[in-house]
PDB file of C-alpha atoms in Angstrom:
ATOM      1  CA  MET A  10      68.565   0.470 -26.019  1.00  0.00           C
ATOM      2  CA  GLU A  11      66.770   3.384 -24.344  1.00  0.00           C
ATOM      3  CA  ALA A  12      65.840   3.113 -20.669  1.00  0.00           C
ATOM      4  CA  ALA A  13      62.079   3.064 -19.840  1.00  0.00           C
ATOM      5  CA  LEU A  14      60.600   6.295 -18.520  1.00  0.00           C
ATOM      6  CA  PHE A  15      59.369   4.455 -15.432  1.00  0.00           C
ATOM      7  CA  PRO A  16      60.573   1.170 -13.971  1.00  0.00           C
ATOM      8  CA  PRO A  17      58.027  -1.680 -14.496  1.00  0.00           C
ATOM      9  CA  MET A  18      56.905  -1.663 -10.852  1.00  0.00           C
ATOM     10  CA  ALA A  19      56.476   2.105 -10.808  1.00  0.00           C
ATOM     11  CA  ALA A  20      54.534   1.973 -14.067  1.00  0.00           C
ATOM     12  CA  HIS A  21      52.105  -0.583 -12.613  1.00  0.00           C
ATOM     13  CA  ILE A  22      51.620   1.526  -9.501  1.00  0.00           C
ATOM     14  CA  LEU A  23      51.003   4.618 -11.645  1.00  0.00           C
ATOM     15  CA  LEU A  24      48.394   2.767 -13.729  1.00  0.00           C
ATOM     16  CA  ILE A  25      46.617   1.629 -10.575  1.00  0.00           C
ATOM     17  CA  PHE A  26      46.726   5.170  -9.206  1.00  0.00           C
ATOM     18  CA  VAL A  27      45.314   6.637 -12.447  1.00  0.00           C
ATOM     19  CA  GLY A  28      42.576   3.969 -12.473  1.00  0.00           C
ATOM     20  CA  ALA A  29      41.613   4.795  -8.888  1.00  0.00           C
ATOM     21  CA  ILE A  30      41.405   8.506  -9.685  1.00  0.00           C
ATOM     22  CA  SER A  31      39.241   7.721 -12.727  1.00  0.00           C
ATOM     23  CA  MET A  32      36.840   5.662 -10.598  1.00  0.00           C
ATOM     24  CA  VAL A  33      36.549   8.453  -8.025  1.00  0.00           C
ATOM     25  CA  ALA A  34      35.853  10.932 -10.832  1.00  0.00           C
ATOM     26  CA  LEU A  35      33.148   8.689 -12.286  1.00  0.00           C
ATOM     27  CA  VAL A  36      31.516   8.313  -8.878  1.00  0.00           C
ATOM     28  CA  GLY A  37      31.576  12.085  -8.455  1.00  0.00           C
ATOM     29  CA  ILE A  38      30.033  12.650 -11.866  1.00  0.00           C
ATOM     30  CA  ALA A  39      27.315  10.084 -11.179  1.00  0.00           C
ATOM     31  CA  TYR A  40      26.545  11.681  -7.807  1.00  0.00           C
ATOM     32  CA  ASN A  41      26.311  15.159  -9.336  1.00  0.00           C
ATOM     33  CA  TYR A  42      24.038  13.848 -12.094  1.00  0.00           C
ATOM     34  CA  SER A  43      21.795  12.127  -9.556  1.00  0.00           C
ATOM     35  CA  LEU A  44      21.655  15.295  -7.425  1.00  0.00           C
ATOM     36  CA  THR A  45      20.848  17.460 -10.445  1.00  0.00           C
ATOM     37  CA  ARG A  46      18.104  15.075 -11.610  1.00  0.00           C
ATOM     38  CA  SER A  47      16.573  14.924  -8.118  1.00  0.00           C
ATOM     39  CA  THR A  48      16.570  18.735  -7.928  1.00  0.00           C
ATOM     40  CA  ARG A  49      14.887  19.008 -11.323  1.00  0.00           C
ATOM     41  CA  GLU A  50      12.212  16.499 -10.294  1.00  0.00           C
ATOM     42  CA  LYS A  51      11.505  18.488  -7.120  1.00  0.00           C
ATOM     43  CA  ILE A  52      11.258  21.712  -9.119  1.00  0.00           C
ATOM     44  CA  ALA A  53       8.888  19.999 -11.581  1.00  0.00           C
ATOM     45  CA  ARG A  54       6.666  18.817  -8.710  1.00  0.00           C
ATOM     46  CA  VAL A  55       6.567  22.315  -7.224  1.00  0.00           C
ATOM     47  CA  GLU A  56       5.643  23.793 -10.616  1.00  0.00           C
ATOM     48  CA  GLU A  57       2.893  21.162 -11.013  1.00  0.00           C
ATOM     49  CA  LEU A  58       1.462  22.056  -7.593  1.00  0.00           C
ATOM     50  CA  GLU A  59       1.539  25.745  -8.507  1.00  0.00           C
ATOM     51  CA  ARG A  60      -0.399  24.995 -11.711  1.00  0.00           C
ATOM     52  CA  ASP A  61      -3.007  23.014  -9.750  1.00  0.00           C
ATOM     53  CA  VAL A  62      -3.438  25.896  -7.303  1.00  0.00           C
ATOM     54  CA  LYS A  63      -3.920  28.370 -10.169  1.00  0.00           C
ATOM     55  CA  ILE A  64      -6.506  26.083 -11.800  1.00  0.00           C
ATOM     56  CA  LEU A  65      -8.401  25.732  -8.508  1.00  0.00           C
ATOM     57  CA  GLN A  66      -8.379  29.500  -8.000  1.00  0.00           C
ATOM     58  CA  ARG A  67      -9.757  29.953 -11.516  1.00  0.00           C
ATOM     59  CA  ASP A  68     -12.482  27.379 -10.856  1.00  0.00           C
ATOM     60  CA  ILE A  69     -13.511  29.131  -7.645  1.00  0.00           C
ATOM     61  CA  LYS A  70     -13.800  32.452  -9.480  1.00  0.00           C
ATOM     62  CA  VAL A  71     -15.848  30.855 -12.286  1.00  0.00           C
ATOM     63  CA  LEU A  72     -18.236  29.276  -9.802  1.00  0.00           C
ATOM     64  CA  GLN A  73     -18.593  32.532  -7.868  1.00  0.00           C
ATOM     65  CA  ASP A  74     -19.549  34.304 -11.097  1.00  0.00           C
ATOM     66  CA  ARG A  75     -22.121  31.616 -11.929  1.00  0.00           C
ATOM     67  CA  LEU A  76     -23.763  31.312  -8.521  1.00  0.00           C
ATOM     68  CA  PRO A  77     -27.165  32.969  -8.077  1.00  0.00           C
ATOM     69  CA  LYS A  78     -26.963  36.198  -6.114  1.00  0.00           C
ATOM     70  CA  ALA A  79     -29.098  34.675  -3.376  1.00  0.00           C
ATOM     71  CA  ALA A  80     -26.438  32.020  -2.839  1.00  0.00           C
ATOM     72  CA  MET A  81     -23.610  34.516  -2.427  1.00  0.00           C
ATOM     73  CA  PRO A  82     -22.562  35.599   1.099  1.00  0.00           C
ATOM     74  CA  ASP A  83     -23.734  39.030   2.256  1.00  0.00           C
ATOM     75  CA  ASN A  84     -20.467  39.833   4.020  1.00  0.00           C
ATOM     76  CA  THR A  85     -17.583  40.288   1.578  1.00  0.00           C
ATOM     77  CA  ASP A  86     -15.133  39.296   4.333  1.00  0.00           C
ATOM     78  CA  THR A  87     -16.604  35.819   4.635  1.00  0.00           C
ATOM     79  CA  LYS A  88     -15.339  32.834   2.647  1.00  0.00           C
ATOM     80  CA  PRO A  89     -16.622  32.437  -0.913  1.00  0.00           C
ATOM     81  CA  ALA A  90     -19.658  30.296  -1.590  1.00  0.00           C
ATOM     82  CA  MET A  91     -17.390  27.774  -3.292  1.00  0.00           C
ATOM     83  CA  ASP A  92     -15.662  27.123   0.049  1.00  0.00           C
ATOM     84  CA  LYS A  93     -19.017  26.281   1.563  1.00  0.00           C
ATOM     85  CA  ALA A  94     -19.792  23.903  -1.276  1.00  0.00           C
ATOM     86  CA  ALA A  95     -16.435  22.161  -1.086  1.00  0.00           C
ATOM     87  CA  GLY A  96     -16.673  22.011   2.696  1.00  0.00           C
ATOM     88  CA  GLY A  97     -19.975  20.201   2.721  1.00  0.00           C
ATOM     89  CA  ALA A  98     -22.993  21.935   1.235  1.00  0.00           C
ATOM     90  CA  MET A  99     -24.756  22.356  -2.077  1.00  0.00           C
ATOM     91  CA  ALA A 100     -27.344  25.008  -2.792  1.00  0.00           C
ATOM     92  CA  GLY A 101     -30.644  24.252  -1.119  1.00  0.00           C
ATOM     93  CA  ASN A 102     -28.970  22.941   2.038  1.00  0.00           C
ATOM     94  CA  VAL A 103     -28.094  19.587   0.425  1.00  0.00           C
ATOM     95  CA  LYS A 104     -25.176  18.351   2.512  1.00  0.00           C
ATOM     96  CA  GLN A 105     -22.105  16.955   0.825  1.00  0.00           C
ATOM     97  CA  GLU A 106     -22.151  13.647   2.662  1.00  0.00           C
ATOM     98  CA  VAL A 107     -25.506  12.838   1.085  1.00  0.00           C
ATOM     99  CA  TRP A 108     -24.027  12.607  -2.431  1.00  0.00           C
ATOM    100  CA  GLN A 109     -20.349  11.931  -1.658  1.00  0.00           C
ATOM    101  CA  GLY A 110     -20.754   8.160  -1.808  1.00  0.00           C
ATOM    102  CA  PHE A 111     -22.325   8.429  -5.247  1.00  0.00           C
ATOM    103  CA  VAL A 112     -19.501  10.672  -6.507  1.00  0.00           C
ATOM    104  CA  ASP A 113     -16.816   8.350  -5.087  1.00  0.00           C
ATOM    105  CA  ASP A 114     -18.381   5.360  -6.843  1.00  0.00           C
ATOM    106  CA  TYR A 115     -18.696   7.395 -10.036  1.00  0.00           C
ATOM    107  CA  ASN A 116     -15.025   8.426  -9.968  1.00  0.00           C
ATOM    108  CA  ASN A 117     -13.987   4.799  -9.490  1.00  0.00           C
ATOM    109  CA  LEU A 118     -16.100   3.904 -12.519  1.00  0.00           C
ATOM    110  CA  ALA A 119     -14.683   6.794 -14.573  1.00  0.00           C
ATOM    111  CA  ASN A 120     -11.171   5.511 -13.862  1.00  0.00           C
ATOM    112  CA  SER A 121     -12.091   2.182 -15.493  1.00  0.00           C
ATOM    113  CA  MET A 122     -13.198   3.373 -18.934  1.00  0.00           C
ATOM    114  CA  ASN A 123     -10.241   1.629 -20.585  1.00  0.00           C
ATOM    115  CA  ILE A 124     -11.512  -1.873 -19.707  1.00  0.00           C
ATOM    116  CA  PRO A 125     -13.192  -4.033 -22.408  1.00  0.00           C
ATOM    117  CA  LYS A 126     -16.614  -3.997 -20.711  1.00  0.00           C
ATOM    118  CA  ALA A 127     -16.736  -0.294 -19.819  1.00  0.00           C
ATOM    119  CA  ALA A 128     -20.132   0.203 -21.490  1.00  0.00           C
ATOM    120  CA  GLU A 129     -21.603  -2.717 -19.543  1.00  0.00           C
ATOM    121  CA  ALA A 130     -20.169  -1.321 -16.300  1.00  0.00           C
ATOM    122  CA  CYS A 131     -21.838   2.024 -17.017  1.00  0.00           C
ATOM    123  CA  GLU A 132     -25.171   0.322 -17.735  1.00  0.00           C
ATOM    124  CA  ASN A 133     -24.977  -1.468 -14.387  1.00  0.00           C
ATOM    125  CA  PHE A 134     -24.014   1.738 -12.566  1.00  0.00           C
ATOM    126  CA  VAL A 135     -26.925   3.648 -14.075  1.00  0.00           C
ATOM    127  CA  ARG A 136     -29.370   0.875 -13.238  1.00  0.00           C
ATOM    128  CA  ASN A 137     -28.118   0.250  -9.686  1.00  0.00           C
ATOM    129  CA  ASN A 138     -28.109   3.958  -8.792  1.00  0.00           C
ATOM    130  CA  LYS A 139     -31.375   4.747 -10.611  1.00  0.00           C
ATOM    131  CA  VAL A 140     -29.605   7.462 -12.576  1.00  0.00           C
ATOM    132  CA  GLN A 141     -31.592   9.620 -14.975  1.00  0.00           C
ATOM    133  CA  LEU A 142     -29.964  10.262 -18.341  1.00  0.00           C
ATOM    134  CA  LEU A 143     -29.873  13.775 -19.817  1.00  0.00           C
ATOM    135  CA  VAL A 144     -28.611  15.825 -22.739  1.00  0.00           C
ATOM    136  CA  CYS A 145     -28.397  19.588 -23.205  1.00  0.00           C
ATOM    137  CA  VAL A 146     -30.444  20.397 -26.300  1.00  0.00           C
ATOM    138  CA  GLU A 147     -30.141  24.193 -26.497  1.00  0.00           C
ATOM    139  CA  SER A 148     -26.686  25.109 -25.210  1.00  0.00           C
ATOM    140  CA  GLN A 149     -26.315  27.941 -27.740  1.00  0.00           C
ATOM    141  CA  LYS A 150     -28.825  29.973 -25.759  1.00  0.00           C
ATOM    142  CA  ALA A 151     -26.269  30.370 -22.975  1.00  0.00           C
ATOM    143  CA  GLU A 152     -24.505  32.997 -25.069  1.00  0.00           C
ATOM    144  CA  ASP A 153     -27.658  35.119 -24.960  1.00  0.00           C
ATOM    145  CA  GLY A 154     -27.954  34.746 -21.205  1.00  0.00           C
ATOM    146  CA  LYS A 155     -30.923  32.389 -21.479  1.00  0.00           C
ATOM    147  CA  THR A 156     -31.466  29.250 -19.436  1.00  0.00           C
ATOM    148  CA  LEU A 157     -30.050  26.039 -20.881  1.00  0.00           C
ATOM    149  CA  VAL A 158     -32.531  23.317 -21.740  1.00  0.00           C
ATOM    150  CA  TYR A 159     -31.861  19.757 -20.582  1.00  0.00           C
ATOM    151  CA  THR A 160     -33.993  16.800 -21.586  1.00  0.00           C
ATOM    152  CA  ALA A 161     -34.118  13.114 -20.662  1.00  0.00           C
ATOM    153  CA  VAL A 162     -32.946  10.315 -22.976  1.00  0.00           C
ATOM    154  CA  ASP A 163     -33.244   6.535 -22.697  1.00  0.00           C
ATOM    155  CA  ASN A 164     -29.853   5.361 -23.957  1.00  0.00           C
ATOM    156  CA  VAL A 165     -26.706   5.476 -21.808  1.00  0.00           C
ATOM    157  CA  GLU A 166     -24.346   5.962 -24.745  1.00  0.00           C
ATOM    158  CA  SER A 167     -26.344   8.889 -26.149  1.00  0.00           C
ATOM    159  CA  SER A 168     -26.594  10.657 -22.791  1.00  0.00           C
ATOM    160  CA  ARG A 169     -24.222  13.440 -21.762  1.00  0.00           C
ATOM    161  CA  TYR A 170     -25.237  13.932 -18.132  1.00  0.00           C
ATOM    162  CA  TRP A 171     -26.125  11.513 -15.331  1.00  0.00           C
ATOM    163  CA  ALA A 172     -28.518  12.820 -12.674  1.00  0.00           C
ATOM    164  CA  TRP A 173     -28.707  11.050  -9.317  1.00  0.00           C
ATOM    165  CA  ASN A 174     -31.638  11.884  -7.058  1.00  0.00           C
ATOM    166  CA  VAL A 175     -30.323  13.141  -3.720  1.00  0.00           C
ATOM    167  CA  THR A 176     -31.618  11.030  -0.844  1.00  0.00           C
ATOM    168  CA  GLY A 177     -34.443  12.776   0.973  1.00  0.00           C
ATOM    169  CA  LYS A 178     -34.660  15.546  -1.639  1.00  0.00           C
ATOM    170  CA  PRO A 179     -37.102  14.450  -4.374  1.00  0.00           C
ATOM    171  CA  ASP A 180     -36.498  17.606  -6.469  1.00  0.00           C
ATOM    172  CA  ASP A 181     -32.698  17.743  -6.093  1.00  0.00           C
ATOM    173  CA  PHE A 182     -30.155  15.914  -8.234  1.00  0.00           C
ATOM    174  CA  ALA A 183     -26.377  15.546  -8.184  1.00  0.00           C
ATOM    175  CA  VAL A 184     -25.275  15.633 -11.839  1.00  0.00           C
ATOM    176  CA  VAL A 185     -22.064  14.254 -13.363  1.00  0.00           C
ATOM    177  CA  PRO A 186     -20.823  13.836 -16.966  1.00  0.00           C
ATOM    178  CA  ASN A 187     -21.232  10.550 -18.827  1.00  0.00           C
ATOM    179  CA  PRO A 188     -17.723   9.011 -18.490  1.00  0.00           C
ATOM    180  CA  LEU A 189     -18.171   6.994 -21.699  1.00  0.00           C
ATOM    181  CA  ILE A 190     -18.217  10.145 -23.825  1.00  0.00           C
ATOM    182  CA  GLU A 191     -14.930  11.662 -24.977  1.00  0.00           C
ATOM    183  CA  TYR A 192     -14.598  15.208 -23.660  1.00  0.00           C
ATOM    184  CA  ASN A 193     -13.802  17.438 -26.642  1.00  0.00           C
ATOM    185  CA  GLU A 194     -14.341  20.965 -27.959  1.00  0.00           C
ATOM    186  CA  GLU A 195     -17.791  20.252 -29.368  1.00  0.00           C
ATOM    187  CA  LEU A 196     -19.022  18.820 -26.073  1.00  0.00           C
ATOM    188  CA  HIS A 197     -17.455  21.691 -24.145  1.00  0.00           C
ATOM    189  CA  HIS A 198     -18.736  24.543 -26.306  1.00  0.00           C
ATOM    190  CA  LYS A 199     -21.951  23.131 -27.798  1.00  0.00           C
ATOM    191  CA  GLY A 200     -22.950  20.378 -25.389  1.00  0.00           C
ATOM    192  CA  GLY A 201     -23.485  22.612 -22.356  1.00  0.00           C
ATOM    193  CA  MET A 202     -20.476  21.337 -20.411  1.00  0.00           C
ATOM    194  CA  LYS A 203     -18.750  24.698 -19.973  1.00  0.00           C
ATOM    195  CA  GLU A 204     -21.926  26.100 -18.400  1.00  0.00           C
ATOM    196  CA  THR A 205     -22.575  23.018 -16.267  1.00  0.00           C
ATOM    197  CA  PHE A 206     -19.049  22.432 -14.938  1.00  0.00           C
ATOM    198  CA  ALA A 207     -15.987  24.528 -14.200  1.00  0.00           C
ATOM    199  CA  SER A 208     -12.997  22.538 -15.443  1.00  0.00           C
ATOM    200  CA  ASN A 209      -9.355  22.569 -16.457  1.00  0.00           C
ATOM    201  CA  TYR A 210     -10.319  22.041 -20.110  1.00  0.00           C
ATOM    202  CA  GLU A 211      -8.695  24.309 -22.695  1.00  0.00           C
ATOM    203  CA  THR A 212      -8.509  22.385 -25.976  1.00  0.00           C
ATOM    204  CA  GLY A 213      -8.152  18.864 -27.369  1.00  0.00           C
ATOM    205  CA  SER A 214      -9.890  15.585 -26.519  1.00  0.00           C
ATOM    206  CA  PHE A 215      -9.813  13.668 -23.242  1.00  0.00           C
ATOM    207  CA  LYS A 216     -11.064  10.206 -22.334  1.00  0.00           C
ATOM    208  CA  GLN A 217     -11.017  10.489 -18.559  1.00  0.00           C
ATOM    209  CA  VAL A 218     -13.008  12.774 -16.266  1.00  0.00           C
ATOM    210  CA  GLN A 219     -13.064  13.112 -12.499  1.00  0.00           C
ATOM    211  CA  VAL A 220     -15.742  14.946 -10.514  1.00  0.00           C
ATOM    212  CA  LYS A 221     -14.583  17.217  -7.713  1.00  0.00           C
ATOM    213  CA  LEU A 222     -18.055  18.656  -7.102  1.00  0.00           C
ATOM    214  CA  PRO A 223     -21.258  17.503  -8.827  1.00  0.00           C
ATOM    215  CA  ALA A 224     -23.541  20.047 -10.433  1.00  0.00           C
ATOM    216  CA  HIS A 225     -26.814  20.664  -8.584  1.00  0.00           C
ATOM    217  CA  PHE A 226     -29.985  20.377 -10.656  1.00  0.00           C
ATOM    218  CA  THR A 227     -33.643  20.572  -9.715  1.00  0.00           C
ATOM    219  CA  LEU A 228     -36.534  18.873 -11.497  1.00  0.00           C
ATOM    220  CA  ARG A 229     -39.885  20.603 -11.167  1.00  0.00           C
ATOM    221  CA  GLN A 230     -42.908  20.059 -13.395  1.00  0.00           C
ATOM    222  CA  GLY A 231     -40.774  18.120 -15.850  1.00  0.00           C
ATOM    223  CA  LYS A 232     -38.175  20.891 -16.277  1.00  0.00           C
ATOM    224  CA  TRP A 233     -34.519  20.404 -15.428  1.00  0.00           C
ATOM    225  CA  VAL A 234     -32.869  23.538 -14.049  1.00  0.00           C
ATOM    226  CA  ILE A 235     -29.217  23.968 -13.091  1.00  0.00           C
ATOM    227  CA  VAL A 236     -28.950  25.559  -9.651  1.00  0.00           C
ATOM    228  CA  GLN A 237     -25.193  25.400  -9.137  1.00  0.00           C
ATOM    229  CA  PRO A 238     -22.376  24.346 -11.509  1.00  0.00           C
ATOM    230  CA  GLY A 239     -20.020  21.535 -10.558  1.00  0.00           C
ATOM    231  CA  VAL A 240     -16.241  21.159 -10.814  1.00  0.00           C
ATOM    232  CA  ILE A 241     -14.526  18.490 -12.927  1.00  0.00           C
ATOM    233  CA  ARG A 242     -11.014  17.561 -14.086  1.00  0.00           C
ATOM    234  CA  VAL A 243     -10.258  16.034 -17.484  1.00  0.00           C
ATOM    235  CA  ASN A 244      -7.163  13.894 -18.106  1.00  0.00           C
TER     236      ASN A 244
END
């Protein structure tokens, strides 16, 4: 009968030793995996922030191009007009704090469009804030450099724009998109949205919109005129 390679006691000790080494190896592998995953998540967050910065820079450039010359700063070394708007002013000396409460309430509403009674919530918002309902009826004229034509409608669901009269400024309105309406290519290209708001939209359909800066409209002698585009984000 052949002798065992290791005595029984030594074999048990060896098995325990091998098991301990295996556990240490597993712990090391798990730690390395966790570290790698954490690093990837940090890199992904940095890349996301970089994308947001690029989008914001693009929006600022778009708004600068759309602003009337009279609204642009005379000194090229000064901050862009968009900085002034984001910091607290709309064209016509309408201060941001005047409409900020309306925009905050609107964004809270827009975040709730997935609830069963979203349409009812919008009806109440429009009524409580005395919002005027608008659509853009001749957006194709923008390609010819002509002024877009906006007109009032009576139905919330058929509207595309909500105009809130700025307190103390009877001719000035802060304008936001109707959050009930899906934001798609037709609305963007034919509904006047791309001329009314700078956005992160490229293609596809989106059900959620957030307003960063409302568009500034005036209403004189029954005519709606866009003075300054707004800034929105679609999700």
